[in-house]
Amino acid sequence: MADIISTSDITAVNGADASTTGTGTATSTGTGAAKRDYLPAERQNMILNLLTRQSVATVAELAKMLDTTEITVRRDLTVLSKAGLLKRIRGGAMSVSSSASANGKPSITDIATSALSERTPSGGIAIKPVDHSLELGNDQPAIGVMLPEPSFFWPGVIEQMRTIASRLGLRIITRETAYDVDAHEDEILADMIQDPTICGLIVAPSVHSYGKRTWDWLATCEMPTVVIERDLPLLCEHFVDSVRTNHPYGVRKAAVHFLRHGHRSIGAAFTDTPTSAMIQEGWRDVIESTDEIQCPFAFEGIQPYDTKGVNGIVDKILLSGVTAMLVHSDYLAIAIAQTLERRGKRVPDDLSMISVDGFATPSSRPLTVLRSSDKDLAEAAIRTLLERIQDPDRATRHVLVDPNLIDRGSVIDVR
């Protein structure tokens, strides 16, 4: 299975088929003449010639082209790398040329180098607008992205990825999966990397038990990969780069916002989602680390369509006398607000509320929200992937992006 994918099929060197005598080899003929092995200098010259035509070549492709073993190819790549004539990458080699590729389009080397050298004052990727007439052909380098089925969150992340990638000369190829045992994410990924233009992956594996197949697949695939909005399995043996929303710090922002308005008795309710465990853990840390906030109750695993569960939350709110609520997700927050209204209570007049995720709250019931930045997550994921492509052997990195607190007026001073 190819790990670093080239941008075109390896079919020719110096304008001729690799099996022709024009490349310095004799093929078998009707007289039964055996094909001779290439000398090391010939092999190395053919490798360099190929990398003038395309930016990346894999060990497996070179071994097939040269009709030799992968061990021999790796030795040749080591020799050429030490001479500064190419750059070794995981599973293959990359051209060291800083010029554009032969067809005038930027290579993945150019793209990664440019993206990593141009920084904003905050250290992020400096996105440079490109000519709007630029059209990325199907042979341009691409990032494969596998995310869950569309929801209020993921479409924005994908759109930001497309914008950032296109300005760097990269394409985004997406595949959708589902929170379902029949999703077969490993098969989706295996099929995706058959595309020879894909040079890296950004994925959000399932958090359920059947997601283990995906993590097992990632452990055997050397394609540069960044996991987004997922924590790695606790005892996994194979670590990959990750980018996630820093929900514990988001919860701290919520706590500070409540305290500024005088709230000390605050309840909590959490829906079961891929990120809820991280949010709940952050909230528990806040409660256990300070005496300024009292939390009489915290509901976990309540779904917004669970009428009995939602009514139970509202009963507890009214009986306990809490003045504020931290709620995840949006839909549960909306369900609680609606049920309160039916009981004659309103947000924020009778109860202040902050919703974690904050993408689905309608304008008719505005809620102060903690919202993950789709732009920041997309930028961090692409930057981390490009850094992995440039330096395959660097230490694994796990990037946390703080969510934004958007004040929509659903938290008011305690009366």
mmCIF file of C-alpha atoms in Angstrom:
data_model
loop_
_atom_site.group_PDB
_atom_site.id
_atom_site.type_symbol
_atom_site.label_atom_id
_atom_site.label_comp_id
_atom_site.label_asym_id
_atom_site.label_seq_id
_atom_site.Cartn_x
_atom_site.Cartn_y
_atom_site.Cartn_z
ATOM 1 C CA MET A 1 0.000 0.000 0.000
ATOM 2 C CA ALA A 2 1.526 3.324 -1.054
ATOM 3 C CA ASP A 3 2.218 5.739 1.771
ATOM 4 C CA ILE A 4 3.437 8.848 0.034
ATOM 5 C CA ILE A 5 1.539 9.175 -3.197
ATOM 6 C CA SER A 6 2.930 10.596 -6.379
ATOM 7 C CA THR A 7 1.034 13.061 -8.547
ATOM 8 C CA SER A 8 1.231 10.970 -11.703
ATOM 9 C CA ASP A 9 1.742 7.365 -12.714
ATOM 10 C CA ILE A 10 5.341 6.187 -12.921
ATOM 11 C CA THR A 11 5.452 5.131 -16.521
ATOM 12 C CA ALA A 12 8.471 6.839 -18.020
ATOM 13 C CA VAL A 13 11.902 8.216 -17.327
ATOM 14 C CA ASN A 14 13.586 10.738 -19.654
ATOM 15 C CA GLY A 15 10.577 10.507 -21.934
ATOM 16 C CA ALA A 16 10.822 6.759 -22.473
ATOM 17 C CA ASP A 17 9.212 3.717 -20.873
ATOM 18 C CA ALA A 18 11.285 2.348 -17.997
ATOM 19 C CA SER A 19 11.599 -0.985 -19.769
ATOM 20 C CA THR A 20 13.110 0.412 -22.982
ATOM 21 C CA THR A 21 16.760 0.367 -23.904
ATOM 22 C CA GLY A 22 16.719 4.186 -24.023
ATOM 23 C CA THR A 23 16.976 4.201 -20.238
ATOM 24 C CA GLY A 24 20.029 1.995 -20.254
ATOM 25 C CA THR A 25 18.442 -1.415 -19.885
ATOM 26 C CA ALA A 26 18.080 -4.378 -22.199
ATOM 27 C CA THR A 27 14.712 -6.110 -22.173
ATOM 28 C CA SER A 28 13.979 -9.711 -22.863
ATOM 29 C CA THR A 29 13.523 -10.418 -26.571
ATOM 30 C CA GLY A 30 12.474 -13.278 -28.740
ATOM 31 C CA THR A 31 16.034 -14.634 -28.542
ATOM 32 C CA GLY A 32 15.618 -15.164 -24.798
ATOM 33 C CA ALA A 33 18.133 -12.494 -23.716
ATOM 34 C CA ALA A 34 17.814 -11.834 -20.019
ATOM 35 C CA LYS A 35 17.322 -8.301 -18.703
ATOM 36 C CA ARG A 36 20.380 -7.099 -16.809
ATOM 37 C CA ASP A 37 20.261 -5.396 -13.423
ATOM 38 C CA TYR A 38 20.801 -1.652 -13.241
ATOM 39 C CA LEU A 39 24.046 -0.416 -11.788
ATOM 40 C CA PRO A 40 23.635 1.721 -8.599
ATOM 41 C CA ALA A 41 24.562 4.883 -10.511
ATOM 42 C CA GLU A 42 21.921 4.083 -13.155
ATOM 43 C CA ARG A 43 19.220 3.475 -10.552
ATOM 44 C CA GLN A 44 20.047 6.669 -8.728
ATOM 45 C CA ASN A 45 20.043 8.689 -11.936
ATOM 46 C CA MET A 46 16.619 7.290 -12.862
ATOM 47 C CA ILE A 47 15.276 8.203 -9.430
ATOM 48 C CA LEU A 48 16.504 11.776 -9.779
ATOM 49 C CA ASN A 49 15.132 12.027 -13.314
ATOM 50 C CA LEU A 50 11.746 10.895 -12.072
ATOM 51 C CA LEU A 51 11.741 13.512 -9.321
ATOM 52 C CA THR A 52 12.246 16.223 -11.928
ATOM 53 C CA ARG A 53 8.915 15.140 -13.440
ATOM 54 C CA GLN A 54 6.920 14.805 -10.224
ATOM 55 C CA SER A 55 7.424 15.906 -6.658
ATOM 56 C CA VAL A 56 7.004 12.636 -4.744
ATOM 57 C CA ALA A 57 7.787 8.966 -5.325
ATOM 58 C CA THR A 58 7.162 5.972 -3.097
ATOM 59 C CA VAL A 59 9.578 3.143 -2.362
ATOM 60 C CA ALA A 60 7.130 0.598 -3.770
ATOM 61 C CA GLU A 61 6.713 2.529 -7.030
ATOM 62 C CA LEU A 62 10.452 2.962 -7.463
ATOM 63 C CA ALA A 63 11.099 -0.713 -6.770
ATOM 64 C CA LYS A 64 8.602 -1.657 -9.461
ATOM 65 C CA MET A 65 10.023 0.836 -11.943
ATOM 66 C CA LEU A 66 13.600 -0.314 -11.341
ATOM 67 C CA ASP A 67 12.664 -3.992 -11.072
ATOM 68 C CA THR A 68 14.529 -4.330 -7.803
ATOM 69 C CA THR A 69 13.834 -4.788 -4.107
ATOM 70 C CA GLU A 70 12.530 -2.119 -1.753
ATOM 71 C CA ILE A 71 15.642 -2.585 0.391
ATOM 72 C CA THR A 72 17.818 -1.657 -2.597
ATOM 73 C CA VAL A 73 15.670 1.405 -3.297
ATOM 74 C CA ARG A 74 15.953 2.568 0.301
ATOM 75 C CA ARG A 75 19.741 2.266 0.097
ATOM 76 C CA ASP A 76 19.759 4.377 -3.058
ATOM 77 C CA LEU A 77 17.508 6.973 -1.434
ATOM 78 C CA THR A 78 19.821 7.133 1.572
ATOM 79 C CA VAL A 79 22.821 7.772 -0.705
ATOM 80 C CA LEU A 80 20.986 10.505 -2.625
ATOM 81 C CA SER A 81 19.615 12.062 0.544
ATOM 82 C CA LYS A 82 23.070 12.281 2.156
ATOM 83 C CA ALA A 83 24.276 13.987 -1.020
ATOM 84 C CA GLY A 84 21.469 16.547 -0.645
ATOM 85 C CA LEU A 85 19.862 15.536 -3.958
ATOM 86 C CA LEU A 86 16.459 14.555 -2.521
ATOM 87 C CA LYS A 87 14.535 14.580 0.759
ATOM 88 C CA ARG A 88 13.683 11.313 2.472
ATOM 89 C CA ILE A 89 10.095 11.073 3.688
ATOM 90 C CA ARG A 90 8.180 8.235 5.261
ATOM 91 C CA GLY A 91 7.701 5.558 2.609
ATOM 92 C CA GLY A 92 9.492 7.347 -0.206
ATOM 93 C CA ALA A 93 11.303 10.467 -1.376
ATOM 94 C CA MET A 94 10.503 14.076 -2.207
ATOM 95 C CA SER A 95 12.203 16.457 -4.612
ATOM 96 C CA VAL A 96 14.323 19.144 -2.960
ATOM 97 C CA SER A 97 13.693 21.579 -5.786
ATOM 98 C CA SER A 98 12.131 24.845 -4.631
ATOM 99 C CA SER A 99 10.846 25.661 -8.084
ATOM 100 C CA ALA A 100 7.417 24.847 -9.409
ATOM 101 C CA SER A 101 6.807 21.463 -10.947
ATOM 102 C CA ALA A 102 7.278 20.809 -14.618
ATOM 103 C CA ASN A 103 3.675 21.699 -15.459
ATOM 104 C CA GLY A 104 3.976 25.069 -13.752
ATOM 105 C CA LYS A 105 1.850 24.099 -10.746
ATOM 106 C CA PRO A 106 3.160 24.119 -7.181
ATOM 107 C CA SER A 107 4.365 20.800 -5.826
ATOM 108 C CA ILE A 108 3.560 19.528 -2.355
ATOM 109 C CA THR A 109 7.115 20.562 -1.384
ATOM 110 C CA ASP A 110 6.490 24.129 -2.494
ATOM 111 C CA ILE A 111 3.109 24.190 -0.788
ATOM 112 C CA ALA A 112 4.337 22.850 2.533
ATOM 113 C CA THR A 113 7.457 25.017 2.591
ATOM 114 C CA SER A 114 5.500 28.167 1.757
ATOM 115 C CA ALA A 115 2.759 27.411 4.255
ATOM 116 C CA LEU A 116 5.205 26.729 7.076
ATOM 117 C CA SER A 117 7.447 29.728 6.420
ATOM 118 C CA GLU A 118 4.696 32.323 6.165
ATOM 119 C CA ARG A 119 3.209 32.959 9.616
ATOM 120 C CA THR A 120 0.734 35.353 11.173
ATOM 121 C CA PRO A 121 1.796 37.281 14.306
ATOM 122 C CA SER A 122 0.022 34.613 16.370
ATOM 123 C CA GLY A 123 2.014 31.833 14.711
ATOM 124 C CA GLY A 124 -0.707 30.445 12.445
ATOM 125 C CA ILE A 125 -0.593 29.817 8.705
ATOM 126 C CA ALA A 126 -0.491 33.105 6.816
ATOM 127 C CA ILE A 127 -3.151 32.618 4.158
ATOM 128 C CA LYS A 128 -2.269 34.467 0.989
ATOM 129 C CA PRO A 129 -5.111 35.155 -1.450
ATOM 130 C CA VAL A 130 -4.453 33.624 -4.847
ATOM 131 C CA ASP A 131 -5.624 34.585 -8.281
ATOM 132 C CA HIS A 132 -9.315 33.733 -8.397
ATOM 133 C CA SER A 133 -8.801 32.361 -11.893
ATOM 134 C CA LEU A 134 -6.587 29.617 -10.477
ATOM 135 C CA GLU A 135 -8.146 26.239 -11.072
ATOM 136 C CA LEU A 136 -6.737 23.243 -9.253
ATOM 137 C CA GLY A 137 -6.528 20.307 -11.623
ATOM 138 C CA ASN A 138 -7.303 16.754 -10.626
ATOM 139 C CA ASP A 139 -3.574 16.018 -10.595
ATOM 140 C CA GLN A 140 -2.845 18.588 -7.887
ATOM 141 C CA PRO A 141 -1.880 17.327 -4.414
ATOM 142 C CA ALA A 142 -4.874 16.671 -2.170
ATOM 143 C CA ILE A 143 -5.765 16.095 1.477
ATOM 144 C CA GLY A 144 -8.204 13.283 2.184
ATOM 145 C CA VAL A 145 -10.781 14.229 4.834
ATOM 146 C CA MET A 146 -13.111 11.721 6.523
ATOM 147 C CA LEU A 147 -15.651 13.288 8.893
ATOM 148 C CA PRO A 148 -19.001 12.173 10.343
ATOM 149 C CA GLU A 149 -22.271 12.706 8.529
ATOM 150 C CA PRO A 150 -23.251 16.360 8.100
ATOM 151 C CA SER A 151 -24.321 18.192 11.247
ATOM 152 C CA PHE A 152 -24.391 21.796 12.368
ATOM 153 C CA PHE A 153 -20.626 21.662 13.086
ATOM 154 C CA TRP A 154 -18.757 19.720 10.402
ATOM 155 C CA PRO A 155 -19.899 21.560 7.233
ATOM 156 C CA GLY A 156 -18.292 24.766 8.501
ATOM 157 C CA VAL A 157 -15.017 22.948 9.234
ATOM 158 C CA ILE A 158 -14.956 21.402 5.762
ATOM 159 C CA GLU A 159 -15.673 24.744 4.088
ATOM 160 C CA GLN A 160 -12.827 26.370 6.019
ATOM 161 C CA MET A 161 -10.514 23.522 5.030
ATOM 162 C CA ARG A 162 -11.384 24.025 1.379
ATOM 163 C CA THR A 163 -10.703 27.753 1.603
ATOM 164 C CA ILE A 164 -7.359 27.357 3.365
ATOM 165 C CA ALA A 165 -6.224 24.447 1.198
ATOM 166 C CA SER A 166 -7.135 26.101 -2.107
ATOM 167 C CA ARG A 167 -5.103 29.171 -1.221
ATOM 168 C CA LEU A 168 -2.134 26.884 -0.631
ATOM 169 C CA GLY A 169 -2.639 25.058 -3.941
ATOM 170 C CA LEU A 170 -4.130 21.961 -2.324
ATOM 171 C CA ARG A 171 -7.417 20.194 -2.958
ATOM 172 C CA ILE A 172 -9.709 18.679 -0.323
ATOM 173 C CA ILE A 173 -11.303 15.289 -1.059
ATOM 174 C CA THR A 174 -14.012 14.376 1.456
ATOM 175 C CA ARG A 175 -15.735 11.181 2.513
ATOM 176 C CA GLU A 176 -18.602 11.022 4.984
ATOM 177 C CA THR A 177 -19.164 8.346 7.573
ATOM 178 C CA ALA A 178 -21.883 7.685 10.145
ATOM 179 C CA TYR A 179 -22.146 6.892 13.849
ATOM 180 C CA ASP A 180 -23.043 3.344 12.938
ATOM 181 C CA VAL A 181 -21.533 -0.110 13.270
ATOM 182 C CA ASP A 182 -21.861 -0.585 9.505
ATOM 183 C CA ALA A 183 -19.902 2.558 8.655
ATOM 184 C CA HIS A 184 -16.676 0.573 7.927
ATOM 185 C CA GLU A 185 -14.453 3.612 8.259
ATOM 186 C CA ASP A 186 -11.343 1.528 7.673
ATOM 187 C CA GLU A 187 -12.635 0.530 4.252
ATOM 188 C CA ILE A 188 -13.500 4.144 3.435
ATOM 189 C CA LEU A 189 -9.962 5.228 4.284
ATOM 190 C CA ALA A 190 -8.347 2.327 2.434
ATOM 191 C CA ASP A 191 -10.334 3.241 -0.670
ATOM 192 C CA MET A 192 -9.547 6.938 -0.301
ATOM 193 C CA ILE A 193 -5.771 6.552 -0.299
ATOM 194 C CA GLN A 194 -5.918 4.694 -3.595
ATOM 195 C CA ASP A 195 -6.174 8.172 -5.109
ATOM 196 C CA PRO A 196 -2.531 8.853 -6.106
ATOM 197 C CA THR A 197 -2.847 12.609 -5.445
ATOM 198 C CA ILE A 198 -3.640 12.270 -1.734
ATOM 199 C CA CYS A 199 -0.615 13.159 0.384
ATOM 200 C CA GLY A 200 -2.196 13.114 3.853
ATOM 201 C CA LEU A 201 -5.363 12.444 5.848
ATOM 202 C CA ILE A 202 -7.504 14.372 8.334
ATOM 203 C CA VAL A 203 -10.003 12.054 10.037
ATOM 204 C CA ALA A 204 -12.530 11.915 12.881
ATOM 205 C CA PRO A 205 -12.864 8.230 13.823
ATOM 206 C CA SER A 206 -15.922 6.895 15.584
ATOM 207 C CA VAL A 207 -15.755 7.074 19.368
ATOM 208 C CA HIS A 208 -17.829 3.900 19.771
ATOM 209 C CA SER A 209 -16.363 0.435 20.227
ATOM 210 C CA TYR A 210 -16.551 -0.368 16.517
ATOM 211 C CA GLY A 211 -14.233 2.586 15.895
ATOM 212 C CA LYS A 212 -11.387 0.292 16.993
ATOM 213 C CA ARG A 213 -11.186 -0.964 13.399
ATOM 214 C CA THR A 214 -10.369 2.569 12.304
ATOM 215 C CA TRP A 215 -7.630 3.005 14.898
ATOM 216 C CA ASP A 216 -6.185 -0.400 13.982
ATOM 217 C CA TRP A 217 -6.133 0.667 10.328
ATOM 218 C CA LEU A 218 -4.381 3.936 11.169
ATOM 219 C CA ALA A 219 -1.745 1.956 13.070
ATOM 220 C CA THR A 220 -0.795 0.075 9.892
ATOM 221 C CA CYS A 221 -1.028 2.983 7.441
ATOM 222 C CA GLU A 222 2.031 5.219 7.170
ATOM 223 C CA MET A 223 0.143 7.961 5.353
ATOM 224 C CA PRO A 224 0.614 11.234 7.300
ATOM 225 C CA THR A 225 -2.544 11.589 9.397
ATOM 226 C CA VAL A 226 -4.128 14.116 11.754
ATOM 227 C CA VAL A 227 -7.085 13.111 13.933
ATOM 228 C CA ILE A 228 -9.537 15.965 14.509
ATOM 229 C CA GLU A 229 -11.881 16.398 17.495
ATOM 230 C CA ARG A 230 -11.037 12.965 18.865
ATOM 231 C CA ASP A 231 -8.855 11.764 21.724
ATOM 232 C CA LEU A 232 -6.602 8.786 21.009
ATOM 233 C CA PRO A 233 -7.585 5.494 22.690
ATOM 234 C CA LEU A 234 -6.201 5.327 26.220
ATOM 235 C CA LEU A 235 -3.832 2.392 25.664
ATOM 236 C CA CYS A 236 -3.228 2.693 21.932
ATOM 237 C CA GLU A 237 0.223 1.612 20.759
ATOM 238 C CA HIS A 238 0.275 3.868 17.700
ATOM 239 C CA PHE A 239 0.147 7.627 18.214
ATOM 240 C CA VAL A 240 -0.842 10.125 15.522
ATOM 241 C CA ASP A 241 -1.106 13.911 15.567
ATOM 242 C CA SER A 242 -4.406 15.335 16.790
ATOM 243 C CA VAL A 243 -6.275 18.642 16.883
ATOM 244 C CA ARG A 244 -9.158 19.154 19.315
ATOM 245 C CA THR A 245 -11.296 21.817 20.910
ATOM 246 C CA ASN A 246 -9.977 22.579 24.387
ATOM 247 C CA HIS A 247 -13.297 22.003 26.155
ATOM 248 C CA PRO A 248 -11.868 22.081 29.721
ATOM 249 C CA TYR A 249 -10.663 25.637 29.128
ATOM 250 C CA GLY A 250 -13.987 26.466 27.490
ATOM 251 C CA VAL A 251 -15.782 25.318 30.628
ATOM 252 C CA ARG A 252 -13.490 27.592 32.648
ATOM 253 C CA LYS A 253 -14.581 30.508 30.474
ATOM 254 C CA ALA A 254 -18.195 29.634 31.231
ATOM 255 C CA ALA A 255 -17.503 29.468 34.969
ATOM 256 C CA VAL A 256 -15.814 32.888 34.948
ATOM 257 C CA HIS A 257 -18.711 34.356 32.966
ATOM 258 C CA PHE A 258 -21.234 33.017 35.501
ATOM 259 C CA LEU A 259 -19.206 34.372 38.429
ATOM 260 C CA ARG A 260 -18.952 37.827 36.878
ATOM 261 C CA HIS A 261 -22.746 37.997 36.994
ATOM 262 C CA GLY A 262 -22.923 36.789 40.579
ATOM 263 C CA HIS A 263 -23.970 33.175 39.997
ATOM 264 C CA ARG A 264 -22.733 30.715 42.620
ATOM 265 C CA SER A 265 -25.317 27.902 42.482
ATOM 266 C CA ILE A 266 -25.043 26.369 39.008
ATOM 267 C CA GLY A 267 -26.471 23.106 37.713
ATOM 268 C CA ALA A 268 -25.298 21.129 34.700
ATOM 269 C CA ALA A 269 -26.764 18.752 32.105
ATOM 270 C CA PHE A 270 -24.932 16.868 29.369
ATOM 271 C CA THR A 271 -26.053 14.962 26.299
ATOM 272 C CA ASP A 272 -24.020 11.896 25.288
ATOM 273 C CA THR A 273 -21.835 13.045 22.359
ATOM 274 C CA PRO A 274 -18.262 12.335 21.152
ATOM 275 C CA THR A 275 -17.057 15.384 23.109
ATOM 276 C CA SER A 276 -19.287 15.224 26.190
ATOM 277 C CA ALA A 277 -16.807 13.252 28.327
ATOM 278 C CA MET A 278 -14.174 15.966 27.884
ATOM 279 C CA ILE A 279 -16.715 18.692 28.755
ATOM 280 C CA GLN A 280 -17.960 16.831 31.835
ATOM 281 C CA GLU A 281 -14.417 16.222 33.052
ATOM 282 C CA GLY A 282 -13.631 19.920 32.668
ATOM 283 C CA TRP A 283 -16.724 20.876 34.659
ATOM 284 C CA ARG A 284 -15.891 18.407 37.448
ATOM 285 C CA ASP A 285 -12.378 19.874 37.669
ATOM 286 C CA VAL A 286 -13.838 23.360 38.110
ATOM 287 C CA ILE A 287 -16.273 22.281 40.834
ATOM 288 C CA GLU A 288 -13.652 20.275 42.725
ATOM 289 C CA SER A 289 -11.026 23.017 42.501
ATOM 290 C CA THR A 290 -12.978 25.989 43.856
ATOM 291 C CA ASP A 291 -15.430 26.831 46.629
ATOM 292 C CA GLU A 292 -16.850 29.754 44.665
ATOM 293 C CA ILE A 293 -19.264 27.556 42.714
ATOM 294 C CA GLN A 294 -21.702 25.037 44.119
ATOM 295 C CA CYS A 295 -23.194 22.453 41.743
ATOM 296 C CA PRO A 296 -26.216 20.736 43.365
ATOM 297 C CA PHE A 297 -26.671 18.361 40.437
ATOM 298 C CA ALA A 298 -25.190 17.320 37.084
ATOM 299 C CA PHE A 299 -27.250 15.192 34.700
ATOM 300 C CA GLU A 300 -25.347 13.022 32.215
ATOM 301 C CA GLY A 301 -26.452 11.158 29.103
ATOM 302 C CA ILE A 302 -29.814 12.963 28.696
ATOM 303 C CA GLN A 303 -30.925 13.205 25.061
ATOM 304 C CA PRO A 304 -32.945 16.268 23.973
ATOM 305 C CA TYR A 305 -35.789 14.059 22.678
ATOM 306 C CA ASP A 306 -36.036 12.272 26.042
ATOM 307 C CA THR A 307 -39.131 14.070 27.327
ATOM 308 C CA LYS A 308 -39.037 12.334 30.693
ATOM 309 C CA GLY A 309 -35.345 13.107 31.135
ATOM 310 C CA VAL A 310 -35.764 16.777 30.177
ATOM 311 C CA ASN A 311 -38.720 17.150 32.552
ATOM 312 C CA GLY A 312 -36.562 15.597 35.281
ATOM 313 C CA ILE A 313 -33.892 18.235 34.702
ATOM 314 C CA VAL A 314 -36.450 21.050 34.892
ATOM 315 C CA ASP A 315 -37.955 19.576 38.078
ATOM 316 C CA LYS A 316 -34.508 19.609 39.657
ATOM 317 C CA ILE A 317 -33.857 23.190 38.510
ATOM 318 C CA LEU A 318 -37.076 24.432 40.122
ATOM 319 C CA LEU A 319 -36.614 22.459 43.362
ATOM 320 C CA SER A 320 -32.920 23.230 43.882
ATOM 321 C CA GLY A 321 -33.089 26.956 43.304
ATOM 322 C CA VAL A 322 -30.038 27.113 41.033
ATOM 323 C CA THR A 323 -29.691 30.439 39.262
ATOM 324 C CA ALA A 324 -27.806 29.194 36.219
ATOM 325 C CA MET A 325 -27.211 26.113 34.043
ATOM 326 C CA LEU A 326 -24.321 24.861 31.904
ATOM 327 C CA VAL A 327 -25.781 22.635 29.195
ATOM 328 C CA HIS A 328 -24.353 20.484 26.405
ATOM 329 C CA SER A 329 -25.536 20.169 23.672
ATOM 330 C CA ASP A 330 -27.479 22.964 21.944
ATOM 331 C CA TYR A 331 -30.505 20.800 21.376
ATOM 332 C CA LEU A 332 -30.700 19.831 25.035
ATOM 333 C CA ALA A 333 -30.370 23.506 26.024
ATOM 334 C CA ILE A 334 -33.232 24.405 23.700
ATOM 335 C CA ALA A 335 -35.382 21.561 25.050
ATOM 336 C CA ILE A 336 -34.772 22.699 28.645
ATOM 337 C CA ALA A 337 -35.596 26.330 27.779
ATOM 338 C CA GLN A 338 -38.826 25.281 26.061
ATOM 339 C CA THR A 339 -39.901 23.116 28.995
ATOM 340 C CA LEU A 340 -39.155 25.948 31.430
ATOM 341 C CA GLU A 341 -41.390 28.246 29.400
ATOM 342 C CA ARG A 342 -44.230 25.767 29.648
ATOM 343 C CA ARG A 343 -43.738 25.889 33.420
ATOM 344 C CA GLY A 344 -43.913 29.685 33.416
ATOM 345 C CA LYS A 345 -40.154 30.312 33.666
ATOM 346 C CA ARG A 346 -37.942 31.979 31.092
ATOM 347 C CA VAL A 347 -34.263 32.230 30.164
ATOM 348 C CA PRO A 348 -32.618 34.499 31.281
ATOM 349 C CA ASP A 349 -35.227 36.230 33.463
ATOM 350 C CA ASP A 350 -35.625 33.235 35.768
ATOM 351 C CA LEU A 351 -32.572 31.165 34.867
ATOM 352 C CA SER A 352 -29.295 32.061 33.190
ATOM 353 C CA MET A 353 -27.846 29.523 30.746
ATOM 354 C CA ILE A 354 -24.732 28.816 28.699
ATOM 355 C CA SER A 355 -24.827 26.206 25.937
ATOM 356 C CA VAL A 356 -21.700 24.284 24.934
ATOM 357 C CA ASP A 357 -21.254 23.953 21.125
ATOM 358 C CA GLY A 358 -23.531 26.837 20.261
ATOM 359 C CA PHE A 359 -24.210 26.130 16.579
ATOM 360 C CA ALA A 360 -27.920 25.353 16.536
ATOM 361 C CA THR A 361 -29.435 27.882 18.940
ATOM 362 C CA PRO A 362 -32.123 29.780 16.990
ATOM 363 C CA SER A 363 -32.440 33.556 16.968
ATOM 364 C CA SER A 364 -35.854 33.299 18.652
ATOM 365 C CA ARG A 365 -34.145 31.858 21.751
ATOM 366 C CA PRO A 366 -30.606 33.289 21.773
ATOM 367 C CA LEU A 367 -28.251 31.612 24.222
ATOM 368 C CA THR A 368 -24.770 32.579 25.313
ATOM 369 C CA VAL A 369 -22.603 29.821 23.875
ATOM 370 C CA LEU A 370 -19.200 28.200 23.889
ATOM 371 C CA ARG A 371 -18.449 27.598 20.228
ATOM 372 C CA SER A 372 -15.549 25.773 18.635
ATOM 373 C CA SER A 373 -13.918 27.861 15.927
ATOM 374 C CA ASP A 374 -14.275 25.957 12.653
ATOM 375 C CA LYS A 375 -11.670 28.225 11.062
ATOM 376 C CA ASP A 376 -9.115 27.723 13.849
ATOM 377 C CA LEU A 377 -9.657 23.957 13.907
ATOM 378 C CA ALA A 378 -9.344 23.684 10.116
ATOM 379 C CA GLU A 379 -6.199 25.822 10.070
ATOM 380 C CA ALA A 380 -4.585 23.904 12.932
ATOM 381 C CA ALA A 381 -5.366 20.540 11.300
ATOM 382 C CA ILE A 382 -3.916 21.539 7.933
ATOM 383 C CA ARG A 383 -0.862 23.161 9.522
ATOM 384 C CA THR A 384 -0.196 20.081 11.666
ATOM 385 C CA LEU A 385 -0.545 17.794 8.650
ATOM 386 C CA LEU A 386 1.839 19.883 6.534
ATOM 387 C CA GLU A 387 4.382 19.839 9.359
ATOM 388 C CA ARG A 388 4.092 16.036 9.534
ATOM 389 C CA ILE A 389 4.614 15.752 5.758
ATOM 390 C CA GLN A 390 7.690 17.984 5.979
ATOM 391 C CA ASP A 391 9.156 16.163 8.981
ATOM 392 C CA PRO A 392 7.815 12.584 9.246
ATOM 393 C CA ASP A 393 10.044 11.685 12.183
ATOM 394 C CA ARG A 394 9.236 14.571 14.526
ATOM 395 C CA ALA A 395 7.509 13.953 17.847
ATOM 396 C CA THR A 396 3.735 13.469 17.802
ATOM 397 C CA ARG A 397 1.805 16.656 18.564
ATOM 398 C CA HIS A 398 -1.619 17.165 20.113
ATOM 399 C CA VAL A 399 -2.994 20.643 19.489
ATOM 400 C CA LEU A 400 -5.782 22.132 21.610
ATOM 401 C CA VAL A 401 -7.823 25.089 20.325
ATOM 402 C CA ASP A 402 -9.788 27.113 22.879
ATOM 403 C CA PRO A 403 -13.482 27.663 22.036
ATOM 404 C CA ASN A 404 -14.941 31.156 21.894
ATOM 405 C CA LEU A 405 -17.521 32.392 24.404
ATOM 406 C CA ILE A 406 -20.179 34.287 22.467
ATOM 407 C CA ASP A 407 -22.305 36.465 24.757
ATOM 408 C CA ARG A 408 -25.908 36.545 23.527
ATOM 409 C CA GLY A 409 -27.365 37.851 26.735
ATOM 410 C CA SER A 410 -28.675 34.617 28.302
ATOM 411 C CA VAL A 411 -26.580 35.202 31.434
ATOM 412 C CA ILE A 412 -27.694 38.163 33.553
ATOM 413 C CA ASP A 413 -26.903 39.432 37.015
ATOM 414 C CA VAL A 414 -28.386 37.505 39.920
ATOM 415 C CA ARG A 415 -31.466 39.298 41.222
#
